[in-house]
mmCIF file of C-alpha atoms in Angstrom:
data_model
loop_
_atom_site.group_PDB
_atom_site.id
_atom_site.type_symbol
_atom_site.label_atom_id
_atom_site.label_comp_id
_atom_site.label_asym_id
_atom_site.label_seq_id
_atom_site.Cartn_x
_atom_site.Cartn_y
_atom_site.Cartn_z
ATOM 1 C CA MET A 63 5.515 6.563 20.073
ATOM 2 C CA ALA A 64 5.706 9.822 18.154
ATOM 3 C CA ALA A 65 1.910 10.094 18.148
ATOM 4 C CA THR A 66 1.843 9.609 21.920
ATOM 5 C CA ALA A 67 4.523 12.275 22.396
ATOM 6 C CA ALA A 68 2.571 14.694 20.214
ATOM 7 C CA VAL A 69 -0.598 14.109 22.254
ATOM 8 C CA LEU A 70 1.258 14.651 25.512
ATOM 9 C CA ALA A 71 2.918 17.809 24.187
ATOM 10 C CA ALA A 72 -0.433 19.201 23.102
ATOM 11 C CA GLN A 73 -2.013 18.762 26.552
ATOM 12 C CA PRO A 74 -1.835 21.764 28.925
ATOM 13 C CA GLU A 75 0.452 21.430 31.942
ATOM 14 C CA HIS A 76 -1.958 22.801 34.505
ATOM 15 C CA GLU A 77 -5.593 22.018 35.106
ATOM 16 C CA SER A 78 -6.327 25.761 35.257
ATOM 17 C CA ASP A 79 -5.021 26.205 31.701
ATOM 18 C CA ARG A 80 -7.822 24.053 30.348
ATOM 19 C CA CYS A 81 -10.904 25.668 28.932
ATOM 20 C CA GLY A 82 -13.748 23.998 27.166
ATOM 21 C CA SER A 83 -16.798 21.904 27.677
ATOM 22 C CA GLU A 84 -17.182 18.461 29.189
ATOM 23 C CA GLU A 85 -17.489 17.048 25.670
ATOM 24 C CA GLU A 86 -13.953 18.154 24.857
ATOM 25 C CA GLU A 87 -12.664 16.523 28.037
ATOM 26 C CA ASN A 88 -14.495 13.284 27.282
ATOM 27 C CA ARG A 89 -13.222 13.153 23.695
ATOM 28 C CA GLY A 90 -9.588 13.069 24.702
ATOM 29 C CA ALA A 91 -10.083 11.077 27.891
ATOM 30 C CA GLU A 92 -8.783 7.684 26.819
ATOM 31 C CA ALA A 93 -7.025 7.569 23.474
ATOM 32 C CA PRO A 94 -6.122 4.095 22.184
ATOM 33 C CA SER A 95 -2.491 3.158 21.994
ATOM 34 C CA GLU A 96 -0.777 3.287 18.617
ATOM 35 C CA GLU A 97 -0.971 -0.497 18.259
ATOM 36 C CA GLU A 98 -4.672 -0.565 19.155
ATOM 37 C CA GLY A 99 -5.302 2.224 16.650
ATOM 38 C CA VAL A 100 -3.619 0.231 13.873
ATOM 39 C CA GLN A 101 -5.631 -2.863 14.767
ATOM 40 C CA GLN A 102 -8.875 -0.886 14.790
ATOM 41 C CA HIS A 103 -8.013 0.673 11.424
ATOM 42 C CA GLN A 104 -7.267 -2.739 9.918
ATOM 43 C CA GLN A 105 -10.529 -4.158 11.247
ATOM 44 C CA GLN A 106 -12.510 -1.234 9.856
ATOM 45 C CA ALA A 107 -10.781 -1.470 6.489
ATOM 46 C CA THR A 108 -11.259 -5.183 6.134
ATOM 47 C CA GLY A 109 -14.576 -6.124 7.633
ATOM 48 C CA PRO A 110 -15.414 -9.663 8.721
ATOM 49 C CA ALA A 111 -14.805 -11.218 5.302
ATOM 50 C CA ALA A 112 -11.041 -10.730 5.360
ATOM 51 C CA ALA A 113 -10.338 -11.466 9.006
ATOM 52 C CA GLY A 114 -7.358 -13.752 8.407
ATOM 53 C CA GLY A 115 -3.915 -13.253 6.934
ATOM 54 C CA HIS A 116 -2.550 -10.395 4.889
ATOM 55 C CA ASN A 117 -5.355 -10.504 2.305
ATOM 56 C CA ARG A 118 -6.808 -7.172 3.404
ATOM 57 C CA LEU A 119 -3.536 -5.384 2.688
ATOM 58 C CA SER A 120 -3.107 -6.687 -0.841
ATOM 59 C CA LYS A 121 -4.964 -5.536 -3.925
ATOM 60 C CA LEU A 122 -4.077 -8.709 -5.829
ATOM 61 C CA PRO A 123 -5.696 -12.111 -5.200
ATOM 62 C CA LEU A 124 -3.262 -13.989 -2.974
ATOM 63 C CA THR A 125 -4.610 -17.422 -3.919
ATOM 64 C CA ARG A 126 -3.820 -16.791 -7.574
ATOM 65 C CA ILE A 127 -0.365 -15.522 -6.733
ATOM 66 C CA LYS A 128 0.261 -18.627 -4.651
ATOM 67 C CA ALA A 129 -0.908 -20.812 -7.548
ATOM 68 C CA LEU A 130 1.437 -18.949 -9.918
ATOM 69 C CA MET A 131 4.309 -19.379 -7.483
ATOM 70 C CA LYS A 132 3.641 -23.111 -7.294
ATOM 71 C CA THR A 133 3.907 -23.461 -11.078
ATOM 72 C CA ASP A 134 7.657 -23.057 -10.584
ATOM 73 C CA PRO A 135 9.084 -26.572 -10.159
ATOM 74 C CA ASP A 136 11.557 -25.261 -7.554
ATOM 75 C CA VAL A 137 8.705 -24.099 -5.290
ATOM 76 C CA SER A 138 6.926 -26.810 -3.338
ATOM 77 C CA LEU A 139 5.581 -24.762 -0.419
ATOM 78 C CA ALA A 140 4.880 -21.044 -0.155
ATOM 79 C CA SER A 141 4.203 -19.388 3.195
ATOM 80 C CA GLN A 142 1.528 -16.735 3.556
ATOM 81 C CA GLU A 143 4.222 -14.161 4.240
ATOM 82 C CA SER A 144 6.125 -14.971 1.056
ATOM 83 C CA VAL A 145 2.952 -14.840 -1.030
ATOM 84 C CA PHE A 146 2.082 -11.488 0.526
ATOM 85 C CA ILE A 147 5.564 -10.077 -0.168
ATOM 86 C CA ILE A 148 5.407 -11.198 -3.809
ATOM 87 C CA ALA A 149 1.933 -9.623 -4.121
ATOM 88 C CA LYS A 150 3.094 -6.352 -2.596
ATOM 89 C CA ALA A 151 6.219 -6.243 -4.785
ATOM 90 C CA THR A 152 4.060 -6.885 -7.858
ATOM 91 C CA GLU A 153 1.675 -4.083 -6.895
ATOM 92 C CA LEU A 154 4.543 -1.653 -6.434
ATOM 93 C CA PHE A 155 6.140 -2.688 -9.727
ATOM 94 C CA VAL A 156 2.895 -2.274 -11.677
ATOM 95 C CA GLU A 157 2.301 1.093 -10.014
ATOM 96 C CA MET A 158 5.814 2.281 -10.866
ATOM 97 C CA ILE A 159 5.737 1.242 -14.524
ATOM 98 C CA ALA A 160 2.207 2.608 -14.927
ATOM 99 C CA LYS A 161 3.230 6.006 -13.539
ATOM 100 C CA ASP A 162 6.247 6.123 -15.806
ATOM 101 C CA ALA A 163 4.138 5.125 -18.823
ATOM 102 C CA LEU A 164 1.551 7.750 -17.872
ATOM 103 C CA VAL A 165 4.137 10.450 -18.477
ATOM 104 C CA TYR A 166 4.344 9.335 -22.113
ATOM 105 C CA ALA A 167 0.555 9.182 -22.427
ATOM 106 C CA GLN A 168 0.283 12.719 -21.068
ATOM 107 C CA GLN A 169 2.916 13.910 -23.541
ATOM 108 C CA GLY A 170 0.594 12.567 -26.235
ATOM 109 C CA LYS A 171 -2.299 14.434 -24.563
ATOM 110 C CA ARG A 172 -4.042 11.172 -23.643
ATOM 111 C CA LYS A 173 -5.403 9.822 -20.369
ATOM 112 C CA THR A 174 -5.398 6.190 -21.437
ATOM 113 C CA LEU A 175 -2.203 4.160 -21.376
ATOM 114 C CA GLN A 176 -1.346 2.401 -24.598
ATOM 115 C CA ARG A 177 1.219 -0.223 -25.421
ATOM 116 C CA LYS A 178 3.481 2.368 -26.990
ATOM 117 C CA ASP A 179 3.562 4.223 -23.650
ATOM 118 C CA LEU A 180 4.793 1.092 -21.904
ATOM 119 C CA ASP A 181 7.329 0.510 -24.679
ATOM 120 C CA ASN A 182 8.606 4.078 -24.303
ATOM 121 C CA ALA A 183 8.907 3.726 -20.516
ATOM 122 C CA ILE A 184 10.769 0.410 -20.884
ATOM 123 C CA GLU A 185 13.192 1.894 -23.410
ATOM 124 C CA ALA A 186 13.805 5.132 -21.520
ATOM 125 C CA ILE A 187 14.209 3.865 -17.956
ATOM 126 C CA ASP A 188 17.194 1.685 -17.106
ATOM 127 C CA GLU A 189 15.322 -0.123 -14.302
ATOM 128 C CA PHE A 190 13.041 -1.657 -16.928
ATOM 129 C CA ALA A 191 15.817 -2.827 -19.237
ATOM 130 C CA PHE A 192 15.090 -6.466 -18.339
ATOM 131 C CA LEU A 193 11.659 -6.065 -19.970
ATOM 132 C CA GLU A 194 12.970 -5.038 -23.379
ATOM 133 C CA GLY A 195 11.499 -7.308 -26.042
ATOM 134 C CA THR A 196 8.945 -8.913 -23.716
ATOM 135 C CA LEU A 197 5.967 -7.113 -25.236
ATOM 136 C CA ASP A 198 6.792 -8.211 -28.797
#
Protein backbone atom coordinates (compact mmCIF):
# COMPACT_ATOMS: atom_id res chain seq x y z
CA MET A 1 0.00 0.00 0.00
CA ALA A 2 2.73 2.45 0.96
CA ALA A 3 4.58 1.72 -2.28
CA THR A 4 1.42 2.41 -4.28
CA ALA A 5 0.87 5.69 -2.42
CA ALA A 6 4.46 6.74 -3.09
CA VAL A 7 4.06 6.01 -6.81
CA LEU A 8 0.83 7.99 -6.97
CA ALA A 9 2.37 10.90 -5.07
CA ALA A 10 5.32 10.98 -7.44
CA GLN A 11 3.13 11.23 -10.56
CA PRO A 12 2.35 14.76 -11.84
CA GLU A 13 -1.23 15.97 -11.45
CA HIS A 14 -1.62 17.39 -14.92
CA GLU A 15 -0.74 15.92 -18.28
CA SER A 16 0.96 19.21 -19.22
CA ASP A 17 3.37 18.86 -16.28
CA ARG A 18 4.88 15.75 -17.82
CA CYS A 19 8.06 16.01 -19.80
CA GLY A 20 10.11 13.20 -21.19
CA SER A 21 10.27 10.66 -23.91
CA GLU A 22 7.89 7.87 -24.81
CA GLU A 23 10.27 5.41 -23.15
CA GLU A 24 9.73 7.08 -19.79
CA GLU A 25 5.96 6.90 -20.25
CA ASN A 26 6.12 3.23 -21.21
CA ARG A 27 8.34 2.33 -18.24
CA GLY A 28 5.83 3.50 -15.67
CA ALA A 29 2.73 2.53 -17.63
CA GLU A 30 1.65 -0.58 -15.75
CA ALA A 31 3.45 -1.26 -12.50
CA PRO A 32 2.69 -4.60 -10.84
CA SER A 33 0.80 -4.59 -7.59
CA GLU A 34 2.75 -5.07 -4.38
CA GLU A 35 1.63 -8.69 -4.12
CA GLU A 36 2.59 -9.43 -7.73
CA GLY A 37 5.98 -7.81 -7.13
CA VAL A 38 6.62 -10.06 -4.12
CA GLN A 39 5.61 -13.13 -6.11
CA GLN A 40 7.87 -12.15 -9.00
CA HIS A 41 10.76 -11.53 -6.61
CA GLN A 42 10.27 -14.93 -4.97
CA GLN A 43 10.15 -16.66 -8.35
CA GLN A 44 13.32 -14.92 -9.49
CA ALA A 45 15.11 -15.72 -6.25
CA THR A 46 14.14 -19.36 -6.23
CA GLY A 47 14.10 -20.61 -9.78
CA PRO A 48 12.22 -23.74 -10.83
CA ALA A 49 14.05 -26.05 -8.43
CA ALA A 50 12.46 -24.62 -5.29
CA ALA A 51 8.95 -24.00 -6.55
CA GLY A 52 7.15 -25.51 -3.56
CA GLY A 53 6.94 -24.62 0.10
CA HIS A 54 9.07 -22.28 2.15
CA ASN A 55 12.37 -23.89 1.12
CA ARG A 56 13.48 -20.87 -0.90
CA LEU A 57 13.26 -18.62 2.15
CA SER A 58 15.35 -20.78 4.44
CA LYS A 59 19.11 -21.15 4.40
CA LEU A 60 18.96 -24.42 6.35
CA PRO A 61 17.86 -27.76 4.86
CA LEU A 62 14.23 -28.17 5.88
CA THR A 63 14.24 -31.95 5.45
CA ARG A 64 17.03 -32.29 7.99
CA ILE A 65 15.28 -29.98 10.41
CA LYS A 66 12.11 -32.03 10.05
CA ALA A 67 14.09 -35.22 10.71
CA LEU A 68 15.63 -33.64 13.82
CA MET A 69 12.20 -32.55 15.02
CA LYS A 70 10.88 -36.08 14.59
CA THR A 71 13.63 -37.50 16.81
CA ASP A 72 11.68 -36.01 19.72
CA PRO A 73 9.29 -38.73 20.93
CA ASP A 74 6.60 -36.10 21.59
CA VAL A 75 6.57 -35.07 17.91
CA SER A 76 4.77 -37.41 15.55
CA LEU A 77 3.87 -34.98 12.75
CA ALA A 78 5.46 -31.67 11.78
CA SER A 79 3.76 -29.30 9.35
CA GLN A 80 5.75 -27.45 6.72
CA GLU A 81 4.99 -24.19 8.49
CA SER A 82 6.32 -25.42 11.82
CA VAL A 83 9.49 -26.75 10.20
CA PHE A 84 9.98 -23.43 8.44
CA ILE A 85 9.49 -21.45 11.67
CA ILE A 86 12.01 -23.64 13.51
CA ALA A 87 14.48 -23.19 10.62
CA LYS A 88 14.03 -19.42 10.61
CA ALA A 89 14.38 -19.19 14.40
CA THR A 90 17.56 -21.28 14.21
CA GLU A 91 19.00 -19.03 11.50
CA LEU A 92 18.28 -15.92 13.55
CA PHE A 93 19.75 -17.47 16.69
CA VAL A 94 22.96 -18.53 14.93
CA GLU A 95 23.24 -15.08 13.34
CA MET A 96 22.77 -13.35 16.70
CA ILE A 97 25.31 -15.45 18.61
CA ALA A 98 27.79 -15.23 15.73
CA LYS A 99 27.56 -11.43 15.66
CA ASP A 100 28.02 -11.24 19.40
CA ALA A 101 31.00 -13.63 19.25
CA LEU A 102 32.47 -11.59 16.39
CA VAL A 103 32.83 -8.64 18.73
CA TYR A 104 35.18 -10.73 20.88
CA ALA A 105 37.11 -11.94 17.83
CA GLN A 106 37.56 -8.35 16.66
CA GLN A 107 38.78 -7.34 20.12
CA GLY A 108 41.46 -10.00 19.64
CA LYS A 109 42.20 -8.51 16.19
CA ARG A 110 40.98 -11.67 14.43
CA LYS A 111 38.47 -12.25 11.65
CA THR A 112 37.88 -15.90 12.44
CA LEU A 113 35.56 -16.92 15.25
CA GLN A 114 37.03 -19.31 17.78
CA ARG A 115 35.47 -21.30 20.55
CA LYS A 116 36.70 -18.83 23.13
CA ASP A 117 34.74 -16.08 21.34
CA LEU A 118 31.55 -18.10 21.67
CA ASP A 119 32.36 -18.83 25.32
CA ASN A 120 32.89 -15.12 25.98
CA ALA A 121 29.60 -14.20 24.28
CA ILE A 122 27.72 -16.87 26.26
CA GLU A 123 29.21 -15.67 29.55
CA ALA A 124 28.70 -11.96 28.88
CA ILE A 125 25.18 -11.92 27.44
CA ASP A 126 22.27 -12.89 29.67
CA GLU A 127 20.19 -14.17 26.73
CA PHE A 128 22.71 -16.97 26.26
CA ALA A 129 22.81 -18.04 29.90
CA PHE A 130 20.99 -21.28 29.04
CA LEU A 131 24.02 -22.30 26.95
CA GLU A 132 26.54 -22.07 29.78
CA GLY A 133 28.43 -25.34 30.07
CA THR A 134 27.12 -26.76 26.78
CA LEU A 135 30.41 -26.34 24.93
CA ASP A 136 32.43 -28.23 27.56
